[in-house]
GROMACS .gro file of C-alpha atoms in nm:
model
  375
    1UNK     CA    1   1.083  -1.604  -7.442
    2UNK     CA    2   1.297  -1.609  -7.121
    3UNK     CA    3   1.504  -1.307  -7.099
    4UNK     CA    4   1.562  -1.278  -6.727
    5UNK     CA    5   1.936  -1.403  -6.668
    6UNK     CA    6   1.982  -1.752  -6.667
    7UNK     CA    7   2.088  -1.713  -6.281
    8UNK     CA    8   1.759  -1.597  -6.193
    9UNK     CA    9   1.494  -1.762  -6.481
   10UNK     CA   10   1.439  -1.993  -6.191
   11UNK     CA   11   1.370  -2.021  -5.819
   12UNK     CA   12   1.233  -2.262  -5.570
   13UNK     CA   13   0.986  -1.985  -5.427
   14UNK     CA   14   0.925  -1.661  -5.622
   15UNK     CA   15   0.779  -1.364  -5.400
   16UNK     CA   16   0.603  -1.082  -5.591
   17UNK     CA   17   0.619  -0.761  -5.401
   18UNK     CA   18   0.928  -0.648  -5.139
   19UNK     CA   19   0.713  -0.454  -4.873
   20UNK     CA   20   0.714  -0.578  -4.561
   21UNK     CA   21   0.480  -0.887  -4.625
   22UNK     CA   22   0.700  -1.050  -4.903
   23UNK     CA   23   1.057  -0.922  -4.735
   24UNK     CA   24   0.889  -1.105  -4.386
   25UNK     CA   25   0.848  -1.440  -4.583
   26UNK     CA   26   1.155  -1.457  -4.758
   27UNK     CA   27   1.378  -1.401  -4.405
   28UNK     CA   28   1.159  -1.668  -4.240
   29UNK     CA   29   1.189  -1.878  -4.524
   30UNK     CA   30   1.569  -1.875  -4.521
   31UNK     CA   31   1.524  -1.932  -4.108
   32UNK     CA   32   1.373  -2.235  -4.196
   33UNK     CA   33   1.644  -2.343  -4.424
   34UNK     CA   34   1.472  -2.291  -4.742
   35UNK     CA   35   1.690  -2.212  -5.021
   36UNK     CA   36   1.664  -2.068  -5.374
   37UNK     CA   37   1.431  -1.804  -5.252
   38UNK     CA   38   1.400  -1.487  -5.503
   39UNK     CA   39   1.178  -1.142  -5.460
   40UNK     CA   40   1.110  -0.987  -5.738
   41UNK     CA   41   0.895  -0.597  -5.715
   42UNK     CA   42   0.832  -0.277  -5.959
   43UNK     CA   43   1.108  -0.058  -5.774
   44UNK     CA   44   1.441  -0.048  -5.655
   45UNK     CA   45   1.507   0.015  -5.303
   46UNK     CA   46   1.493   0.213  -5.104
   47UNK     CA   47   1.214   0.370  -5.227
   48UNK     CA   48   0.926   0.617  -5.084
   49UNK     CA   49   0.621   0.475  -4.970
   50UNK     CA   50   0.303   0.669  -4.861
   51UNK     CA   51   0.224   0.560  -4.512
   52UNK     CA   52   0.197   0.670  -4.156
   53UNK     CA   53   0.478   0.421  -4.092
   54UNK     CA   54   0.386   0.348  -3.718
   55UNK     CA   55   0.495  -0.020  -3.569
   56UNK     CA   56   0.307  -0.152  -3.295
   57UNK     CA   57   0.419  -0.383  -3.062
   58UNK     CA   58   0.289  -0.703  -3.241
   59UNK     CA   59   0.496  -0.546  -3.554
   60UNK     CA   60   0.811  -0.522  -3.344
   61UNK     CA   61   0.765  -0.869  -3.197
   62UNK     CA   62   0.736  -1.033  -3.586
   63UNK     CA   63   1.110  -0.822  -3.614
   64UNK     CA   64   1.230  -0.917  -3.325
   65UNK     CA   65   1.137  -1.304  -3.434
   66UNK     CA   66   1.258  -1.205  -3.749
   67UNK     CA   67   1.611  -1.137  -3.604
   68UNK     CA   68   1.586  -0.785  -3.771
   69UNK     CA   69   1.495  -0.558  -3.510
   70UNK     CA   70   1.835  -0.520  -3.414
   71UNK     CA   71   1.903  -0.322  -3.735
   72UNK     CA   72   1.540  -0.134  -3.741
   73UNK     CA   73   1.554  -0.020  -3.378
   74UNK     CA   74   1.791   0.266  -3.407
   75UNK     CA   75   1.637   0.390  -3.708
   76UNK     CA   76   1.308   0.402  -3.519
   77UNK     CA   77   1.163   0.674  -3.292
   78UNK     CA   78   1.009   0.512  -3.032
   79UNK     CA   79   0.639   0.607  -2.924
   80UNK     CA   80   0.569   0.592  -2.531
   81UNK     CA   81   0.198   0.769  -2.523
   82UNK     CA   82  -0.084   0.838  -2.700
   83UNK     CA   83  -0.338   1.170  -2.706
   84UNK     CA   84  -0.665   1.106  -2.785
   85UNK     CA   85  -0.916   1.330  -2.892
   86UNK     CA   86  -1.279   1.291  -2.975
   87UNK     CA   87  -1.553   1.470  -3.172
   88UNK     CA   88  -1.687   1.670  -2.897
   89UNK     CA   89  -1.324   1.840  -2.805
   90UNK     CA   90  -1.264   1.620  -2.466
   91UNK     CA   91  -0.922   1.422  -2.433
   92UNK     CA   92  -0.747   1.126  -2.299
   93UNK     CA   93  -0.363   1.103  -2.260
   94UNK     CA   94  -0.247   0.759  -2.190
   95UNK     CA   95   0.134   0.633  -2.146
   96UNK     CA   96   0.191   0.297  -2.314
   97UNK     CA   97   0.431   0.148  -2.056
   98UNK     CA   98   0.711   0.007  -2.064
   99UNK     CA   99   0.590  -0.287  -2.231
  100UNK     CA  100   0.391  -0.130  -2.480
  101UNK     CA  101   0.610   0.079  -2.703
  102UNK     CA  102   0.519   0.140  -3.003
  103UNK     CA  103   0.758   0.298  -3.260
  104UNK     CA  104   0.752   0.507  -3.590
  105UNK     CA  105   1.026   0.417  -3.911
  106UNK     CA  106   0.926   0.555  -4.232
  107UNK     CA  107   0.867   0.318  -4.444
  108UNK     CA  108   1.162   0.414  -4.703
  109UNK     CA  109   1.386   0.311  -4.391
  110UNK     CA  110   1.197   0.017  -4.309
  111UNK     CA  111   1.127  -0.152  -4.635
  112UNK     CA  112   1.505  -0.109  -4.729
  113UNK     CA  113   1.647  -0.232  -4.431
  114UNK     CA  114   1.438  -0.553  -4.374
  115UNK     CA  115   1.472  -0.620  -4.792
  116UNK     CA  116   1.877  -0.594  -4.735
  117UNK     CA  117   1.823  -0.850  -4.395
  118UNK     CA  118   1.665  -1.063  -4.678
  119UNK     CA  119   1.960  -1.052  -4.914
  120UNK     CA  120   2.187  -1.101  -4.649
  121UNK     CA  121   2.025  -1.488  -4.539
  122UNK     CA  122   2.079  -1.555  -4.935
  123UNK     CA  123   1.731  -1.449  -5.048
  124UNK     CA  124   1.839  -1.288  -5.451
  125UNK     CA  125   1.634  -0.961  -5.538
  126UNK     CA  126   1.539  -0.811  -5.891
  127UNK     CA  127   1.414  -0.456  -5.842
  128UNK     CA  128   1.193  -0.310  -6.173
  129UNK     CA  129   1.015  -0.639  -6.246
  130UNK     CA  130   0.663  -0.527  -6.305
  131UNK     CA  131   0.459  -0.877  -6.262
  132UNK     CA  132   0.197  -0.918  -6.542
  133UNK     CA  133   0.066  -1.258  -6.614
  134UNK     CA  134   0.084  -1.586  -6.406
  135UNK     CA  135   0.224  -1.880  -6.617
  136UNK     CA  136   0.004  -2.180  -6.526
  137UNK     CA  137   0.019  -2.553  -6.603
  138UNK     CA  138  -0.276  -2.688  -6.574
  139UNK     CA  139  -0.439  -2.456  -6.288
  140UNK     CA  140  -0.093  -2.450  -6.081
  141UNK     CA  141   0.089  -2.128  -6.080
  142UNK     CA  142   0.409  -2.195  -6.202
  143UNK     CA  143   0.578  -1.831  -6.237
  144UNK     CA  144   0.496  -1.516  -6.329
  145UNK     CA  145   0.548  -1.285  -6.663
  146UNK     CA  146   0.658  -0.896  -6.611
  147UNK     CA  147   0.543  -0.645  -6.852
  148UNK     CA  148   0.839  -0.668  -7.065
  149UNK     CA  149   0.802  -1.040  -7.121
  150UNK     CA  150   1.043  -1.138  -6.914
  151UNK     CA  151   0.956  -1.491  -6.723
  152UNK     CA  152   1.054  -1.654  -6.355
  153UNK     CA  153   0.971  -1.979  -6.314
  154UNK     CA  154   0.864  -2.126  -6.021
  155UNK     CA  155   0.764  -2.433  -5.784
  156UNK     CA  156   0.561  -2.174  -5.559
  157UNK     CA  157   0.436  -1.768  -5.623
  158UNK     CA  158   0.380  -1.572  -5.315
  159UNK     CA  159   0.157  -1.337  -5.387
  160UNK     CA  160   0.235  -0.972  -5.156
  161UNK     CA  161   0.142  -0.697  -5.428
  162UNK     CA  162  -0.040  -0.467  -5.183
  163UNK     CA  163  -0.375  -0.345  -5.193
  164UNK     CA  164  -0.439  -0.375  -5.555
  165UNK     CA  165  -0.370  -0.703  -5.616
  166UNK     CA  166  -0.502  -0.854  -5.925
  167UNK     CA  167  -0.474  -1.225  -5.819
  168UNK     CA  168  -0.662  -1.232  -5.470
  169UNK     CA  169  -0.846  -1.539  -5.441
  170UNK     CA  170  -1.088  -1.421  -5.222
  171UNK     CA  171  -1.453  -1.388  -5.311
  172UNK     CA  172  -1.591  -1.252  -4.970
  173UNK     CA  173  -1.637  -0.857  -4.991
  174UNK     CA  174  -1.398  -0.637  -4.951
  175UNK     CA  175  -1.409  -0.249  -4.820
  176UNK     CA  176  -1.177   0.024  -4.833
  177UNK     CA  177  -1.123   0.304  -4.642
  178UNK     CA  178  -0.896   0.630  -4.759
  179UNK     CA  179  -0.591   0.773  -4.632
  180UNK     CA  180  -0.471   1.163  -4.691
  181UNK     CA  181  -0.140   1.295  -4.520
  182UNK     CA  182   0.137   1.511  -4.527
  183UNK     CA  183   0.473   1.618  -4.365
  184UNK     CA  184   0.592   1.900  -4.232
  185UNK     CA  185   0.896   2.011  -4.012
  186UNK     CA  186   0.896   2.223  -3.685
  187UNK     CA  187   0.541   2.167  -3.573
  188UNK     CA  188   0.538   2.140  -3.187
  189UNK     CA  189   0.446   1.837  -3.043
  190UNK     CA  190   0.495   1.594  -2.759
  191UNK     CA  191   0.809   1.404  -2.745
  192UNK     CA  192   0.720   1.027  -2.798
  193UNK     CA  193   0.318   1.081  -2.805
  194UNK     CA  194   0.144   1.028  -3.126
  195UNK     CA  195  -0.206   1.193  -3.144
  196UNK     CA  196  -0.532   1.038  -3.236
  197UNK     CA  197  -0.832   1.317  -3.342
  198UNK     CA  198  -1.191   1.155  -3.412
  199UNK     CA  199  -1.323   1.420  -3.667
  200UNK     CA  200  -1.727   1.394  -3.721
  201UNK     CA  201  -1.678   1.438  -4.115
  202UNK     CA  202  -1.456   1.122  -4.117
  203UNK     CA  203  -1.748   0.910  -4.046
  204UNK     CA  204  -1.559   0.777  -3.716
  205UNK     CA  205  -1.258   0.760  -3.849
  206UNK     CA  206  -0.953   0.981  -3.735
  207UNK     CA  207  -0.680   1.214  -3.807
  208UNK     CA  208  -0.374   1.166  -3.657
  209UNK     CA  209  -0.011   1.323  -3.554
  210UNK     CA  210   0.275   1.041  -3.602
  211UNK     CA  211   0.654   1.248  -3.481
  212UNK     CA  212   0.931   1.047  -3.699
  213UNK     CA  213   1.187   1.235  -3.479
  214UNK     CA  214   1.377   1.574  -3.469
  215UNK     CA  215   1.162   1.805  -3.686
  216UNK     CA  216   0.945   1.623  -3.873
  217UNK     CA  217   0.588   1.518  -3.807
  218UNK     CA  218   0.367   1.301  -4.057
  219UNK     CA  219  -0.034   1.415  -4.033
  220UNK     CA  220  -0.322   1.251  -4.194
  221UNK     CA  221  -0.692   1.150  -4.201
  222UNK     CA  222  -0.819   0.783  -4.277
  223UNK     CA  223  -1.208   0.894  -4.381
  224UNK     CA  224  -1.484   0.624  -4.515
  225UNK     CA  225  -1.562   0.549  -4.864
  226UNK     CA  226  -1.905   0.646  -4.728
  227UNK     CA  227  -1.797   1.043  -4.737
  228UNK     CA  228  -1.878   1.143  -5.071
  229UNK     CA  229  -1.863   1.522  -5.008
  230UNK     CA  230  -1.620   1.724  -4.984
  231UNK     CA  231  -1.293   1.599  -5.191
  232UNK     CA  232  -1.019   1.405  -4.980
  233UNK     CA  233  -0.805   1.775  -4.973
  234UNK     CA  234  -1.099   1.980  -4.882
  235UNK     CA  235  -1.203   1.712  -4.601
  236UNK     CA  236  -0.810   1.727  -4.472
  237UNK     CA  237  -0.764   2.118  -4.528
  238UNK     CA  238  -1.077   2.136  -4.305
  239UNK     CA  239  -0.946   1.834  -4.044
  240UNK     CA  240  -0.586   2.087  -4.082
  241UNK     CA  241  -0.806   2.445  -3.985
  242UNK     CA  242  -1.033   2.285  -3.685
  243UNK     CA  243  -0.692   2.091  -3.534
  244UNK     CA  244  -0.379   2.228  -3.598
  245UNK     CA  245  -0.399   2.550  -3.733
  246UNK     CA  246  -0.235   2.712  -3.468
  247UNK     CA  247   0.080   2.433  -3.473
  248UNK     CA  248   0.122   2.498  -3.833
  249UNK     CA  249   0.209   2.861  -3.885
  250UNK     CA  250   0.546   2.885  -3.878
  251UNK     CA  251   0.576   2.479  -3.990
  252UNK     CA  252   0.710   2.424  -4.319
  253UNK     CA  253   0.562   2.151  -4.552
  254UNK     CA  254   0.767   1.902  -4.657
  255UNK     CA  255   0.621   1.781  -5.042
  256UNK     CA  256   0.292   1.706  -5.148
  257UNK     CA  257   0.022   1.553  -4.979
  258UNK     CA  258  -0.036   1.189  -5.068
  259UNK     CA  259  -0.296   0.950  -5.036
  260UNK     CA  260  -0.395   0.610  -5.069
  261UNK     CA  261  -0.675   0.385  -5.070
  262UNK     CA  262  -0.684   0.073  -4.734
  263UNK     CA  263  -0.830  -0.234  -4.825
  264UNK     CA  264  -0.971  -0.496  -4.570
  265UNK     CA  265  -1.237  -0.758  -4.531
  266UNK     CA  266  -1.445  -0.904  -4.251
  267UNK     CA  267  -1.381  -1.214  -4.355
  268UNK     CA  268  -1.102  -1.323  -4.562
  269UNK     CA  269  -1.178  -1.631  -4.735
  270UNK     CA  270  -0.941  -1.828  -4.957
  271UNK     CA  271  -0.555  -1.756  -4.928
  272UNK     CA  272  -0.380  -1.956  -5.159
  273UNK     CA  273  -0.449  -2.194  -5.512
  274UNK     CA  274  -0.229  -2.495  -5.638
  275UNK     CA  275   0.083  -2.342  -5.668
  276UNK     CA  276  -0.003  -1.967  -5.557
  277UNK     CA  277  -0.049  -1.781  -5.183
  278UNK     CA  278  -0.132  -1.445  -5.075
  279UNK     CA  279  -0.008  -1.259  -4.781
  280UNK     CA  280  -0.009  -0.909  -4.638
  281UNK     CA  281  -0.287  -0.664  -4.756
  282UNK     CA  282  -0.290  -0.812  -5.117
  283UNK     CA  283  -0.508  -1.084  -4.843
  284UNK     CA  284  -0.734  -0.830  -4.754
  285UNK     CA  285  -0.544  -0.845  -4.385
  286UNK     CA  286  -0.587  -0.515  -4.261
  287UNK     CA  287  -0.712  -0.318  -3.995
  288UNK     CA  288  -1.094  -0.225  -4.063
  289UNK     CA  289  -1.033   0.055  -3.787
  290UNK     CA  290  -0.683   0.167  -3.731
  291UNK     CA  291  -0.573   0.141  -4.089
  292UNK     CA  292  -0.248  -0.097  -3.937
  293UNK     CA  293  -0.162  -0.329  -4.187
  294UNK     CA  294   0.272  -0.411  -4.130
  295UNK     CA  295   0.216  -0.627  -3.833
  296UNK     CA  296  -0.037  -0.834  -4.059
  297UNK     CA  297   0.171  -0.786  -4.344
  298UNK     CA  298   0.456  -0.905  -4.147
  299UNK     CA  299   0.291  -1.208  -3.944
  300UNK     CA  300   0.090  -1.331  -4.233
  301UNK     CA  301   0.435  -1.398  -4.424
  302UNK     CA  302   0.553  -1.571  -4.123
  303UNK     CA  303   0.308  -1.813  -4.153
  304UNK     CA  304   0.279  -1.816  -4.529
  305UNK     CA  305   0.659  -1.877  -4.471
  306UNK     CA  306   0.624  -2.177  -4.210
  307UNK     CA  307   0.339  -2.348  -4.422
  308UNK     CA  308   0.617  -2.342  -4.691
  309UNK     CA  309   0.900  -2.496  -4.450
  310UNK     CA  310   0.635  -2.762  -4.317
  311UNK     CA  311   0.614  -2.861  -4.696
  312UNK     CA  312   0.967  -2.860  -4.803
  313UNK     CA  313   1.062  -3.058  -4.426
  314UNK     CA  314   0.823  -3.328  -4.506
  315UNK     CA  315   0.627  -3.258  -4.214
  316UNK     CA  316   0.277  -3.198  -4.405
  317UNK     CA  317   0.156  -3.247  -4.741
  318UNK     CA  318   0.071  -2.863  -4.943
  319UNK     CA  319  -0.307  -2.869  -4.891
  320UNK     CA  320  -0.247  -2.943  -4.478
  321UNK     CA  321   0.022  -2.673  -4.432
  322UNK     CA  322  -0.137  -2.401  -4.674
  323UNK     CA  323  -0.512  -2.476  -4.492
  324UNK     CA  324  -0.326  -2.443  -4.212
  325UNK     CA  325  -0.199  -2.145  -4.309
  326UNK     CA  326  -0.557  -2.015  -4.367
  327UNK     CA  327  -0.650  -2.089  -4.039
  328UNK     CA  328  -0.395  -1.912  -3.872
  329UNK     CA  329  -0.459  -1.582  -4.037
  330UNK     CA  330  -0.830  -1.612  -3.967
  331UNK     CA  331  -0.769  -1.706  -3.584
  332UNK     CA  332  -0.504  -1.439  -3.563
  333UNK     CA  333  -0.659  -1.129  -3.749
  334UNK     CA  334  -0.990  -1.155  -3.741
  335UNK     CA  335  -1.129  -1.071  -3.361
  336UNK     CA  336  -0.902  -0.803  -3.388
  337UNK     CA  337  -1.043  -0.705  -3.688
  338UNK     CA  338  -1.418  -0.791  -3.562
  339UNK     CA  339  -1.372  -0.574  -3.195
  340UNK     CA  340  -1.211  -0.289  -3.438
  341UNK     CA  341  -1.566  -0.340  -3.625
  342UNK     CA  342  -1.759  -0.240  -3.257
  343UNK     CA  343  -1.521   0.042  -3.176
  344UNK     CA  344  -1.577   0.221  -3.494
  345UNK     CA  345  -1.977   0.167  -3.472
  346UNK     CA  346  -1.899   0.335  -3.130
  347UNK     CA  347  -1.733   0.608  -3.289
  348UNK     CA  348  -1.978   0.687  -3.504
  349UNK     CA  349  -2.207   0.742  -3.193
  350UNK     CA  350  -2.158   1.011  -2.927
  351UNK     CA  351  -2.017   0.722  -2.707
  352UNK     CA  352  -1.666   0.792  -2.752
  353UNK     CA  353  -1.742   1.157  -2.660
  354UNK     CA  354  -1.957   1.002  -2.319
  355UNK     CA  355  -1.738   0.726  -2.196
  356UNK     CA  356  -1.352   0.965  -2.231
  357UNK     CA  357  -1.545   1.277  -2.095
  358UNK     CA  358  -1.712   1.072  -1.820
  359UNK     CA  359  -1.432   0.811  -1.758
  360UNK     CA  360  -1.069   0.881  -1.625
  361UNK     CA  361  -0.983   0.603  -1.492
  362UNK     CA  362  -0.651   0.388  -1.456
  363UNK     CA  363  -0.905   0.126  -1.667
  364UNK     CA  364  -0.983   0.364  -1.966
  365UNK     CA  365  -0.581   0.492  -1.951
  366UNK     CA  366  -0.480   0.144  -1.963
  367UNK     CA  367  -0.715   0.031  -2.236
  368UNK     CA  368  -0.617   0.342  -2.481
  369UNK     CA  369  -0.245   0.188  -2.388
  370UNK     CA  370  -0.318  -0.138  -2.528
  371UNK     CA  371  -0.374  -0.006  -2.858
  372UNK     CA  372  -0.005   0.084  -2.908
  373UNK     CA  373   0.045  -0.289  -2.894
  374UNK     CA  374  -0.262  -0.468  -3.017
  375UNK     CA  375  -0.426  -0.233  -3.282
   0.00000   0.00000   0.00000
């Protein structure tokens, strides 16, 4: 039985999941003049979210097309270099330049703000809807069923439930990679530099050092699912001792360390089903390197978004816009994905070590830059 209120038993496009993905395809759906547009997700907002919470330059250009930057910017600290470090000890600082800043906004902040920029273009929002069960007719999605039996019906389902999504169409492989961090106040660090450490027990993956401004600092380790030994806290207590030790006495830590798992693909296969599509990570769209995953979260709801607007403006039939759609993601995300692919096989290799100890040059400076942006 229905038992959502009448005013929202029905929309024109139902998006399951308010992170940045699903908030990203409901404001470009009302820029394209799309109405009746609802997001449903499991919480109200704001709400904590475990993340490092960095945005890099392609993130704040999908805000700034978004028309939402404006409202994110001063709640972000901006990031204007980067400190790398690899296995062997030797180190690279790079500035970003001016065009190349790269910004941290906890994701509490962020998620709230661009879900109330959503609201305010007319998108409606039902916070503790726990999505269950599809309703199909035939083999179209046609809504979705929460876990109290509640029931939104609708003409289209985005699909932007994270990394465990239940209803990714894809049937390539898919990978993960795990995250551990913490925060603490009153650790020193750089002003506007976040640090990158390559750790040999990470399997060349990284810690990292992310300043959210004033006191606070958010530091974590992204490790392999190959590292079976030790535990995720023993591998980040050791990461901790070897790399900021030091920094930390006399730091107090703020809560409990959290973790998550990353999932991504080398390939991402099929993104969308009579009646269904799937954005953001819940797509398999993230970073196999650097983790990143708002930017794609953000840009692949743009698209989802403008396949949507192509449909409802007559200007191509569902199968051409949501193909298209397909394609985009694929031409946009992948050699990203594919050169983050070499770099880690590098990292796993005493290359990194070789080419930073050996190499400091305006080129290498300039290429460590780009990954504020591009990463």
């Amino acid at each position: 039985m229905e038992s959502v209120s009448p005013d929202y038993a029905r929309a024109h496009v139902l998006i399951i999941g308010a992170g940045p993905a699903g908030t990203a395809c409901a404001i470009r759906l009302a820029q394209r003049g799309v109405k009746d547009v609802l997001l449903v997700d499991s919480h109200d907002f704001p709400r904590d979210k475990t993340c490092g919470s960095g945005l890099s330059g392609s993130a704040v250009a999908a805000l700034k097309a978004l028309g939402a930057w404006g409202r994110i910017a001063p709640l972000a600290y901006p990031i204007q270099g980067i400190r790398v470090v690899t296995p062997a000890g030797h180190e690279a600082v790079s500035d970003g330049g001016e065009d190349r800043h790269a910004f941290v906004c906890v994701r509490r902040v962020l998620d709230a703000e661009m879900l109330t920029v959503a609201r305010e273009r007319g998108v409606r929002f039902i916070p503790h809807f726990k999505a269950a069960h599809p309703i199909l007719q035939g083999q179209r999605w046609v809504g979705m069923e929460d876990t109290e039996g509640r029931v939104i019906r609708a003409d289209v389902v985005v699909v932007a439930t994270g990394a465990h999504c239940k209803w990714t169409l894809s049937t390539e492989p898919k990978y993960s990679v795990h995250a551990i961090m913490g925060w603490w106040d009153d650790v020193p660090y750089s002003p506007h530099c976040v640090e990158m450490i390559w750790y040999r027990a990470l399997d060349g993956y990284y810690g990292w050092l992310f300043p959210e401004g004033g006191r606070r600092v958010n530091i974590g380790i992204t490790y392999s699912d190959r590292v079976k030994e030790p535990g995720a806290r023993e591998l980040f207590t050791s990461f901790l001792d070897r790399h900021y030790g030091e920094r930390l006495q006399g730091a107090t830590q703020v809560g409990d360390w959290k973790g998550h798992p990353i999932v991504y693909g080398w390939k991402l296969g099929r993104l969308w089903s009579p009646g269904r599509i799937v954005i953001g990570e819940a797509g398999h769209m993230t970073n196999p390197f650097t983790s990143e995953g708002i930017s794609q979260a953000m840009r692949s709801g743009i698209f989802a978004a403008d396949a949507l607007g192509d449909v409802h403006d007559g200007v191509k039939s569902e199968t051409e816009a949501l193909d298209h759609y397909e394609s985009t993601c694929a031409r946009t995300f992948l050699p990203s994905f594919w050169a983050s692919g070499a770099f880690l096989a590098a990292a796993r290799t005493p290359v990194l070590d070789a080419v930073v100890k050996a190499t400091q040059s305006s080129f290498l400076k300039n290429t460590i830059g780009k990954a504020l942006s591009h990463l």
